[in-house]
Amino acid sequence: MIERYAIPEMTGIWTTEARYSRWLEIEVLAVEARFKAGLVPLEDYEKIRDNACFSTDRVNEIEEVTRHDVIAFLTSVSESLGPESRHIHYGMTSSDILDTCMAMQIRDSGDLIMEALKQYGEALAGLVRRTRGIVCMGRTHGMNAEPTTLALKFAGHYSEYLRCVKRLEDGLKSSCVGTISGAVGTYAYLDPSVEEYVCNRLGLGVEEVPTQVVARDRHAQFLYALSSIGGAMERFATECRHLQRTEVGEVEERFGKGQKGSSAMPHKRNPIVGERLCGLARLLRGYLVVGLENTPLWHERDISHSAAERFVFPDACGVTLYGLRKAAELASGLKVLENAVTENVENAGDRYFSQSIMLALVRHGLTREDAYALVQKIAMDAMESGESFAGSALANGEITGVVPREELGNICTIDNHLRNEDYILGRVGLS
């Protein structure tokens, strides 16, 4: 993770020192499990528990020769002990500590991400509450469609946030599993109770059918959860960026005192946070691809996944946490320019009543095709002439011959588009 976007709480989880500390914790717990089973003498267990340690510098020195980080680590630990070191790593393989450690790192990272995700959700909920009842133009294909409210617009992002929470919960449950099962996952030299003891003590699940490793589809599910969070942030950021465009001008990112928008143009106030979130989402999708590529390992395991994972997991977790904190800032600080919102609705004219009139004609007996053709012609003519669409419809004998003028007047009201705001918001607990 590059320093510009690094968050210390997250980077601390993925340091080499932190990884070795977890490896040692796993190794000591495995000895403890065998001690409780009567397989390790009390004196040996106590010496290991009290004295086992490592030196990162020494591990690095040994690895220069062994070209194997786990063996280098185990050698360093053994140097801190006496003959009792024979109980360390008994019946285990490298992936027993690598993958169990990975589960611990994902769990701890997931805790930080979940906290930030919920803060983002709270910021979205606040944005929904403060924009309730503010009528805006809904747009499809980038074009004016029918009126909606800003609250409903932002509530859709809150609903997506709720789904992200569920996906993250599922991804963490799937990936936070360990294994202490030996060279090819058969527990040939260890009883499965050792694995259960270690994983229970660490708060992890257990891989049901291990090979030499934890199945990588589990990790891919976690990376998908992070990617979906990235997509949610990107969709919200894209909405804000479009609404901030000069020709729309309905919202603005917070622009701090002394902030600059352009080295060349002093007048610029650019949506840089939203743009940054869109860029970070691309990274998260890329990390997911790597996770999927890591899934089909050879037979009981190959090492093709290892180097990729050393990059992907620290960066994916770091990018997600950073992005969520920025997304929460964007949502909580978003400035709504209500006058511009209202002007855009007024400037759209009244052509958005076209469906109301078309359906009134259908209710009074016209086929949908005939009603559509009649209303479309009036709408297109009004667009070119600049006249009121509703006024043109009320003056059209073909329409008033089917639908009474009074009924037409009653249906050409913006309230019809807004009456279900509370009902829809209630579906996501924001009524």
Short mmCIF file of C-alpha atoms in Angstrom, two decimals:
data_model
loop_
_atom_site.label_atom_id
_atom_site.label_comp_id
_atom_site.label_asym_id
_atom_site.label_seq_id
_atom_site.Cartn_x
_atom_site.Cartn_y
_atom_site.Cartn_z
CA MET A 1 0.00 0.00 0.00
CA ILE A 2 1.53 3.32 -1.03
CA GLU A 3 1.99 5.82 1.78
CA ARG A 4 -0.40 8.39 0.27
CA TYR A 5 -3.43 6.21 0.97
CA ALA A 6 -2.11 4.11 3.86
CA ILE A 7 -3.99 3.98 7.16
CA PRO A 8 -1.76 2.91 10.06
CA GLU A 9 -4.36 0.68 11.74
CA MET A 10 -4.63 -1.34 8.55
CA THR A 11 -0.99 -1.43 7.50
CA GLY A 12 -0.05 -2.60 10.99
CA ILE A 13 -2.04 -5.79 10.45
CA TRP A 14 0.00 -6.72 7.39
CA THR A 15 3.57 -5.95 8.47
CA THR A 16 6.18 -8.69 8.45
CA GLU A 17 6.60 -8.36 12.22
CA ALA A 18 2.85 -8.78 12.79
CA ARG A 19 2.78 -11.80 10.51
CA TYR A 20 5.63 -13.53 12.34
CA SER A 21 3.96 -12.78 15.68
CA ARG A 22 0.82 -14.55 14.51
CA TRP A 23 2.86 -17.48 13.21
CA LEU A 24 4.41 -17.85 16.65
CA GLU A 25 1.00 -17.64 18.32
CA ILE A 26 -0.29 -20.44 16.09
CA GLU A 27 2.75 -22.63 16.72
CA VAL A 28 2.52 -22.20 20.50
CA LEU A 29 -1.20 -22.96 20.48
CA ALA A 30 -0.54 -26.16 18.54
CA VAL A 31 1.99 -27.19 21.20
CA GLU A 32 -0.54 -26.28 23.87
CA ALA A 33 -3.16 -28.49 22.25
CA ARG A 34 -0.75 -31.42 22.17
CA PHE A 35 0.23 -30.73 25.78
CA LYS A 36 -3.41 -30.87 26.84
CA ALA A 37 -3.68 -34.18 24.98
CA GLY A 38 -0.76 -35.55 27.01
CA LEU A 39 1.68 -35.54 24.11
CA VAL A 40 4.05 -32.79 25.32
CA PRO A 41 5.63 -32.77 28.81
CA LEU A 42 4.60 -29.91 31.08
CA GLU A 43 8.17 -28.65 31.45
CA ASP A 44 8.69 -28.50 27.69
CA TYR A 45 5.36 -26.77 27.13
CA GLU A 46 6.08 -24.13 29.76
CA LYS A 47 9.52 -23.42 28.30
CA ILE A 48 8.00 -22.98 24.85
CA ARG A 49 5.15 -20.83 26.14
CA ASP A 50 7.46 -18.58 28.14
CA ASN A 51 10.55 -18.38 25.96
CA ALA A 52 9.70 -18.96 22.31
CA CYS A 53 10.47 -15.87 20.25
CA PHE A 54 11.96 -14.79 16.94
CA SER A 55 14.14 -12.09 15.48
CA THR A 56 12.95 -10.59 12.21
CA ASP A 57 16.51 -9.70 11.26
CA ARG A 58 17.60 -13.26 11.98
CA VAL A 59 14.71 -14.67 9.94
CA ASN A 60 15.75 -12.50 7.01
CA GLU A 61 19.35 -13.62 7.38
CA ILE A 62 18.43 -17.30 7.39
CA GLU A 63 16.03 -16.89 4.46
CA GLU A 64 18.89 -15.58 2.33
CA VAL A 65 20.23 -19.15 2.53
CA THR A 66 17.08 -21.30 2.80
CA ARG A 67 14.95 -19.24 0.37
CA HIS A 68 11.99 -20.39 2.48
CA ASP A 69 10.48 -17.91 4.90
CA VAL A 70 8.70 -20.43 7.14
CA ILE A 71 11.82 -22.58 7.60
CA ALA A 72 13.80 -19.43 8.34
CA PHE A 73 11.21 -18.40 10.91
CA LEU A 74 11.17 -21.84 12.56
CA THR A 75 14.96 -21.85 12.74
CA SER A 76 14.93 -18.48 14.47
CA VAL A 77 12.33 -19.71 16.97
CA SER A 78 14.32 -22.88 17.62
CA GLU A 79 17.37 -20.78 18.42
CA SER A 80 15.41 -19.19 21.28
CA LEU A 81 14.72 -22.62 22.81
CA GLY A 82 16.54 -25.76 23.83
CA PRO A 83 15.70 -29.40 23.08
CA GLU A 84 12.01 -28.62 23.67
CA SER A 85 11.98 -26.95 20.25
CA ARG A 86 11.34 -30.40 18.80
CA HIS A 87 7.66 -29.92 19.63
CA ILE A 88 7.39 -26.80 17.44
CA HIS A 89 5.70 -27.41 14.07
CA TYR A 90 5.22 -31.10 14.88
CA GLY A 91 3.18 -32.78 12.11
CA MET A 92 2.47 -29.42 10.50
CA THR A 93 3.25 -27.88 7.13
CA SER A 94 4.02 -24.30 6.17
CA SER A 95 0.51 -23.56 4.96
CA ASP A 96 -0.91 -24.49 8.34
CA ILE A 97 0.54 -21.32 9.77
CA LEU A 98 0.42 -19.28 6.56
CA ASP A 99 -3.28 -19.78 5.90
CA THR A 100 -4.35 -19.67 9.53
CA CYS A 101 -2.42 -16.42 9.88
CA MET A 102 -4.07 -15.12 6.71
CA ALA A 103 -7.48 -15.81 8.25
CA MET A 104 -6.50 -13.79 11.32
CA GLN A 105 -5.33 -10.89 9.17
CA ILE A 106 -8.50 -10.94 7.08
CA ARG A 107 -10.61 -11.04 10.24
CA ASP A 108 -8.81 -8.08 11.82
CA SER A 109 -8.90 -6.13 8.55
CA GLY A 110 -12.55 -7.01 8.15
CA ASP A 111 -13.33 -5.54 11.56
CA LEU A 112 -11.86 -2.20 10.49
CA ILE A 113 -13.62 -2.33 7.13
CA MET A 114 -16.98 -3.21 8.67
CA GLU A 115 -16.71 -0.29 11.09
CA ALA A 116 -15.90 2.09 8.23
CA LEU A 117 -18.66 0.61 6.08
CA LYS A 118 -21.23 1.28 8.80
CA GLN A 119 -19.96 4.85 9.18
CA TYR A 120 -20.48 5.27 5.44
CA GLY A 121 -24.00 3.91 5.85
CA GLU A 122 -24.71 6.38 8.65
CA ALA A 123 -23.49 9.22 6.44
CA LEU A 124 -25.78 8.08 3.62
CA ALA A 125 -28.72 7.81 6.02
CA GLY A 126 -28.06 11.37 7.17
CA LEU A 127 -27.96 12.54 3.56
CA VAL A 128 -31.30 10.86 2.88
CA ARG A 129 -32.90 12.50 5.92
CA ARG A 130 -31.73 16.01 5.04
CA THR A 131 -32.91 15.74 1.42
CA ARG A 132 -36.34 14.28 2.15
CA GLY A 133 -39.03 16.03 0.11
CA ILE A 134 -36.60 17.90 -2.16
CA VAL A 135 -38.01 17.38 -5.65
CA CYS A 136 -35.47 16.81 -8.41
CA MET A 137 -35.46 15.54 -11.95
CA GLY A 138 -34.95 11.86 -12.40
CA ARG A 139 -32.75 11.12 -15.38
CA THR A 140 -32.47 8.05 -17.56
CA HIS A 141 -29.84 7.78 -20.29
CA GLY A 142 -28.60 11.12 -18.94
CA MET A 143 -31.83 12.79 -20.07
CA ASN A 144 -34.71 14.26 -18.08
CA ALA A 145 -37.28 11.57 -17.31
CA GLU A 146 -39.79 12.13 -14.48
CA PRO A 147 -39.54 13.86 -11.10
CA THR A 148 -38.26 12.04 -8.04
CA THR A 149 -36.69 13.28 -4.80
CA LEU A 150 -33.09 13.56 -3.77
CA ALA A 151 -33.92 11.43 -0.75
CA LEU A 152 -35.08 8.58 -2.98
CA LYS A 153 -32.03 9.00 -5.19
CA PHE A 154 -29.67 8.66 -2.21
CA ALA A 155 -31.78 5.98 -0.53
CA GLY A 156 -30.90 3.67 -3.41
CA HIS A 157 -27.26 4.00 -2.40
CA TYR A 158 -28.18 3.31 1.23
CA SER A 159 -29.98 0.15 0.12
CA GLU A 160 -26.85 -0.93 -1.74
CA TYR A 161 -24.83 -0.25 1.41
CA LEU A 162 -27.05 -2.69 3.32
CA ARG A 163 -26.33 -5.37 0.73
CA CYS A 164 -22.61 -4.63 1.02
CA VAL A 165 -22.81 -5.30 4.76
CA LYS A 166 -24.36 -8.70 4.10
CA ARG A 167 -21.79 -9.56 1.43
CA LEU A 168 -18.93 -8.55 3.73
CA GLU A 169 -20.35 -10.65 6.56
CA ASP A 170 -20.61 -13.63 4.22
CA GLY A 171 -17.12 -13.05 2.82
CA LEU A 172 -15.59 -12.89 6.28
CA LYS A 173 -17.40 -16.01 7.41
CA SER A 174 -16.16 -17.87 4.35
CA SER A 175 -12.54 -16.73 4.49
CA CYS A 176 -11.84 -16.60 8.24
CA VAL A 177 -11.02 -20.29 8.53
CA GLY A 178 -7.77 -21.97 9.43
CA THR A 179 -6.24 -25.38 9.02
CA ILE A 180 -3.70 -27.45 10.98
CA SER A 181 -3.89 -30.59 8.87
CA GLY A 182 -0.40 -31.42 7.63
CA ALA A 183 1.25 -31.85 4.27
CA VAL A 184 -1.79 -32.82 2.18
CA GLY A 185 -4.62 -32.19 4.62
CA THR A 186 -4.97 -35.74 5.95
CA TYR A 187 -3.96 -35.13 9.60
CA ALA A 188 -1.47 -37.97 9.16
CA TYR A 189 0.65 -36.91 12.15
CA LEU A 190 -1.77 -34.69 14.05
CA ASP A 191 -5.18 -35.37 15.48
CA PRO A 192 -7.87 -33.03 14.07
CA SER A 193 -8.52 -31.96 17.66
CA VAL A 194 -5.31 -29.89 17.50
CA GLU A 195 -6.73 -27.91 14.59
CA GLU A 196 -10.05 -27.45 16.35
CA TYR A 197 -8.32 -26.26 19.52
CA VAL A 198 -6.09 -23.76 17.71
CA CYS A 199 -8.86 -22.35 15.54
CA ASN A 200 -11.29 -22.11 18.44
CA ARG A 201 -8.73 -20.21 20.51
CA LEU A 202 -8.13 -17.84 17.60
CA GLY A 203 -11.83 -17.32 16.90
CA LEU A 204 -11.63 -18.90 13.46
CA GLY A 205 -13.64 -21.49 11.62
CA VAL A 206 -12.08 -24.70 10.30
CA GLU A 207 -11.59 -25.68 6.66
CA GLU A 208 -13.89 -28.68 6.29
CA VAL A 209 -11.87 -30.51 3.64
CA PRO A 210 -8.31 -29.16 3.60
CA THR A 211 -5.73 -30.01 0.97
CA GLN A 212 -2.41 -28.48 1.91
CA VAL A 213 -4.20 -25.14 2.02
CA VAL A 214 -7.47 -23.42 2.72
CA ALA A 215 -9.51 -23.38 -0.51
CA ARG A 216 -8.94 -20.14 -2.40
CA ASP A 217 -12.53 -19.67 -3.46
CA ARG A 218 -13.04 -18.59 0.15
CA HIS A 219 -10.60 -15.73 -0.30
CA ALA A 220 -12.15 -14.84 -3.65
CA GLN A 221 -15.51 -14.44 -1.92
CA PHE A 222 -13.96 -11.96 0.50
CA LEU A 223 -12.34 -10.06 -2.36
CA TYR A 224 -15.70 -9.99 -4.14
CA ALA A 225 -17.22 -8.39 -1.05
CA LEU A 226 -14.52 -5.71 -1.15
CA SER A 227 -15.01 -5.24 -4.88
CA SER A 228 -18.75 -4.80 -4.40
CA ILE A 229 -18.06 -2.17 -1.75
CA GLY A 230 -15.82 -0.45 -4.29
CA GLY A 231 -18.63 -0.60 -6.83
CA ALA A 232 -21.08 0.90 -4.34
CA MET A 233 -18.71 3.76 -3.56
CA GLU A 234 -18.11 4.29 -7.27
CA ARG A 235 -21.82 4.44 -8.08
CA PHE A 236 -22.43 7.01 -5.35
CA ALA A 237 -19.38 9.01 -6.39
CA THR A 238 -20.43 8.92 -10.04
CA GLU A 239 -23.90 10.23 -9.13
CA CYS A 240 -22.36 13.09 -7.17
CA ARG A 241 -19.90 13.87 -9.96
CA HIS A 242 -22.69 14.07 -12.53
CA LEU A 243 -24.82 16.24 -10.26
CA GLN A 244 -21.86 18.58 -9.71
CA ARG A 245 -21.24 19.12 -13.43
CA THR A 246 -21.51 22.81 -14.30
CA GLU A 247 -24.58 22.35 -16.48
CA VAL A 248 -26.39 20.44 -13.68
CA GLY A 249 -24.98 22.09 -10.56
CA GLU A 250 -27.25 20.45 -7.99
CA VAL A 251 -24.63 19.35 -5.43
CA GLU A 252 -21.05 20.14 -4.49
CA GLU A 253 -18.34 18.28 -2.66
CA ARG A 254 -17.06 20.03 0.43
CA PHE A 255 -14.41 22.54 -0.68
CA GLY A 256 -12.18 23.55 2.20
CA LYS A 257 -10.74 26.96 2.95
CA GLY A 258 -7.45 27.26 1.10
CA GLN A 259 -8.21 24.29 -1.16
CA LYS A 260 -7.22 24.66 -4.81
CA GLY A 261 -8.92 23.10 -7.81
CA SER A 262 -6.47 23.66 -10.65
CA SER A 263 -2.88 24.81 -11.08
CA ALA A 264 -3.96 26.79 -14.16
CA MET A 265 -7.57 27.87 -13.46
CA PRO A 266 -8.19 29.55 -10.09
CA HIS A 267 -11.96 29.31 -10.49
CA LYS A 268 -12.12 25.50 -10.49
CA ARG A 269 -13.86 23.47 -7.75
CA ASN A 270 -13.42 19.88 -8.91
CA PRO A 271 -15.09 16.72 -7.49
CA ILE A 272 -11.74 15.17 -6.62
CA VAL A 273 -12.97 12.85 -3.86
CA GLY A 274 -15.58 11.31 -6.11
CA GLU A 275 -13.06 10.93 -8.91
CA ARG A 276 -10.61 9.28 -6.53
CA LEU A 277 -13.24 6.80 -5.36
CA CYS A 278 -13.95 5.81 -8.96
CA GLY A 279 -10.25 5.13 -9.49
CA LEU A 280 -9.95 3.05 -6.32
CA ALA A 281 -12.93 0.92 -7.38
CA ARG A 282 -11.00 -0.11 -10.48
CA LEU A 283 -8.21 -1.42 -8.28
CA LEU A 284 -10.63 -3.47 -6.19
CA ARG A 285 -12.11 -5.10 -9.28
CA GLY A 286 -8.59 -5.95 -10.40
CA TYR A 287 -7.79 -7.55 -7.04
CA LEU A 288 -10.90 -9.70 -7.39
CA VAL A 289 -9.62 -11.01 -10.72
CA VAL A 290 -6.38 -12.05 -9.02
CA GLY A 291 -8.37 -13.81 -6.29
CA LEU A 292 -10.34 -15.75 -8.88
CA GLU A 293 -7.15 -16.65 -10.76
CA ASN A 294 -5.69 -18.02 -7.51
CA THR A 295 -8.56 -20.47 -7.04
CA PRO A 296 -7.56 -23.39 -9.36
CA LEU A 297 -4.32 -24.51 -7.70
CA TRP A 298 -2.67 -27.75 -8.83
CA HIS A 299 -3.73 -30.91 -6.98
CA GLU A 300 -3.32 -30.39 -3.23
CA ARG A 301 -1.49 -27.10 -3.73
CA ASP A 302 1.06 -25.16 -5.72
CA ILE A 303 2.67 -21.85 -4.83
CA SER A 304 1.47 -19.76 -7.79
CA HIS A 305 -0.95 -17.90 -5.53
CA SER A 306 1.59 -16.87 -2.91
CA ALA A 307 3.32 -13.85 -4.44
CA ALA A 308 0.03 -12.45 -5.75
CA GLU A 309 -1.60 -12.70 -2.33
CA ARG A 310 1.23 -10.80 -0.67
CA PHE A 311 0.28 -7.82 -2.82
CA VAL A 312 -3.46 -8.24 -3.13
CA PHE A 313 -4.71 -8.68 0.41
CA PRO A 314 -2.88 -5.83 2.14
CA ASP A 315 -3.68 -3.49 -0.74
CA ALA A 316 -7.31 -4.57 -1.19
CA CYS A 317 -8.02 -4.16 2.51
CA GLY A 318 -6.16 -0.85 2.66
CA VAL A 319 -7.86 0.57 -0.43
CA THR A 320 -11.30 -0.43 0.85
CA LEU A 321 -10.78 1.15 4.26
CA TYR A 322 -9.37 4.35 2.80
CA GLY A 323 -12.16 4.54 0.22
CA LEU A 324 -14.92 4.03 2.78
CA ARG A 325 -13.61 6.78 4.99
CA LYS A 326 -13.50 9.14 2.02
CA ALA A 327 -16.96 8.06 0.86
CA ALA A 328 -18.35 8.81 4.32
CA GLU A 329 -16.74 12.26 4.16
CA LEU A 330 -18.28 12.82 0.73
CA ALA A 331 -21.77 11.84 1.87
CA SER A 332 -21.69 13.77 5.14
CA GLY A 333 -20.21 16.90 3.58
CA LEU A 334 -22.20 16.96 0.35
CA LYS A 335 -23.71 20.40 -0.23
CA VAL A 336 -27.14 20.42 -1.86
CA LEU A 337 -27.88 23.50 -3.97
CA GLU A 338 -31.67 23.49 -3.66
CA ASN A 339 -32.25 26.51 -5.89
CA ALA A 340 -30.44 24.78 -8.74
CA VAL A 341 -32.38 21.57 -8.14
CA THR A 342 -35.66 23.48 -8.38
CA GLU A 343 -34.54 25.42 -11.45
CA ASN A 344 -33.64 22.19 -13.24
CA VAL A 345 -37.12 20.80 -12.56
CA GLU A 346 -38.71 24.00 -13.86
CA ASN A 347 -36.44 24.13 -16.90
CA ALA A 348 -37.43 20.58 -17.80
CA GLY A 349 -40.86 21.93 -18.71
CA ASP A 350 -43.90 19.79 -18.06
CA ARG A 351 -43.29 17.04 -20.61
CA TYR A 352 -42.81 14.60 -17.74
CA PHE A 353 -46.61 14.47 -17.52
CA SER A 354 -46.65 12.51 -20.79
CA GLN A 355 -47.11 9.14 -19.10
CA SER A 356 -49.89 10.48 -16.87
CA ILE A 357 -51.89 11.59 -19.90
CA MET A 358 -51.10 8.45 -21.90
CA LEU A 359 -52.36 6.20 -19.09
CA ALA A 360 -55.49 8.34 -18.68
CA LEU A 361 -56.26 7.74 -22.35
CA VAL A 362 -55.69 4.01 -21.84
CA ARG A 363 -58.04 3.99 -18.84
CA HIS A 364 -60.69 5.62 -21.01
CA GLY A 365 -60.47 2.97 -23.72
CA LEU A 366 -57.69 3.81 -26.15
CA THR A 367 -55.14 1.16 -26.99
CA ARG A 368 -51.72 1.78 -25.54
CA GLU A 369 -50.27 2.11 -29.04
CA ASP A 370 -52.77 4.79 -30.10
CA ALA A 371 -52.42 6.67 -26.82
CA TYR A 372 -48.62 6.59 -27.03
CA ALA A 373 -48.57 7.89 -30.61
CA LEU A 374 -50.99 10.72 -29.80
CA VAL A 375 -49.14 11.88 -26.69
CA GLN A 376 -45.71 11.52 -28.29
CA LYS A 377 -46.68 13.82 -31.17
CA ILE A 378 -47.91 16.50 -28.78
CA ALA A 379 -44.75 16.18 -26.65
CA MET A 380 -42.41 16.42 -29.65
CA ASP A 381 -44.29 19.43 -31.05
CA ALA A 382 -44.19 21.16 -27.64
CA MET A 383 -40.47 20.47 -27.36
CA GLU A 384 -39.75 22.10 -30.71
CA SER A 385 -42.11 25.05 -30.23
CA GLY A 386 -41.25 25.67 -26.59
CA GLU A 387 -44.91 25.61 -25.63
CA SER A 388 -46.31 23.93 -22.53
CA PHE A 389 -46.89 20.23 -23.09
CA ALA A 390 -49.75 20.07 -20.59
CA GLY A 391 -51.32 23.18 -22.12
CA SER A 392 -51.07 21.67 -25.59
CA ALA A 393 -52.65 18.45 -24.35
CA LEU A 394 -55.55 20.31 -22.71
CA ALA A 395 -56.12 22.16 -25.99
CA ASN A 396 -56.07 19.00 -28.10
CA GLY A 397 -59.53 17.84 -29.06
CA GLU A 398 -58.43 14.24 -29.63
CA ILE A 399 -57.40 14.03 -25.99
CA THR A 400 -60.21 16.06 -24.40
CA GLY A 401 -62.66 14.07 -26.47
CA VAL A 402 -61.57 10.98 -24.53
CA VAL A 403 -60.49 12.32 -21.11
CA PRO A 404 -62.43 15.14 -19.38
CA ARG A 405 -60.48 18.39 -18.95
CA GLU A 406 -60.99 18.34 -15.18
CA GLU A 407 -59.42 14.89 -14.92
CA LEU A 408 -56.49 15.98 -17.07
CA GLY A 409 -55.91 18.93 -14.75
CA ASN A 410 -55.91 16.66 -11.72
CA ILE A 411 -53.38 14.19 -13.11
CA CYS A 412 -50.94 16.83 -14.34
CA THR A 413 -49.53 17.40 -10.87
CA ILE A 414 -46.06 16.66 -9.58
CA ASP A 415 -47.50 15.25 -6.35
CA ASN A 416 -48.34 11.99 -8.12
CA HIS A 417 -44.61 11.34 -8.50
CA LEU A 418 -43.80 12.00 -4.86
CA ARG A 419 -46.58 10.46 -2.80
CA ASN A 420 -44.75 7.18 -2.16
CA GLU A 421 -41.51 8.69 -0.86
CA ASP A 422 -42.17 7.70 2.76
CA TYR A 423 -43.28 4.22 1.75
CA ILE A 424 -40.12 3.58 -0.26
CA LEU A 425 -37.84 5.00 2.43
CA GLY A 426 -39.59 2.78 4.95
CA ARG A 427 -38.43 -0.29 3.04
CA VAL A 428 -34.86 0.47 4.09
CA GLY A 429 -35.72 1.70 7.57
CA LEU A 430 -35.46 5.41 6.79
CA SER A 431 -39.12 6.48 6.95
#
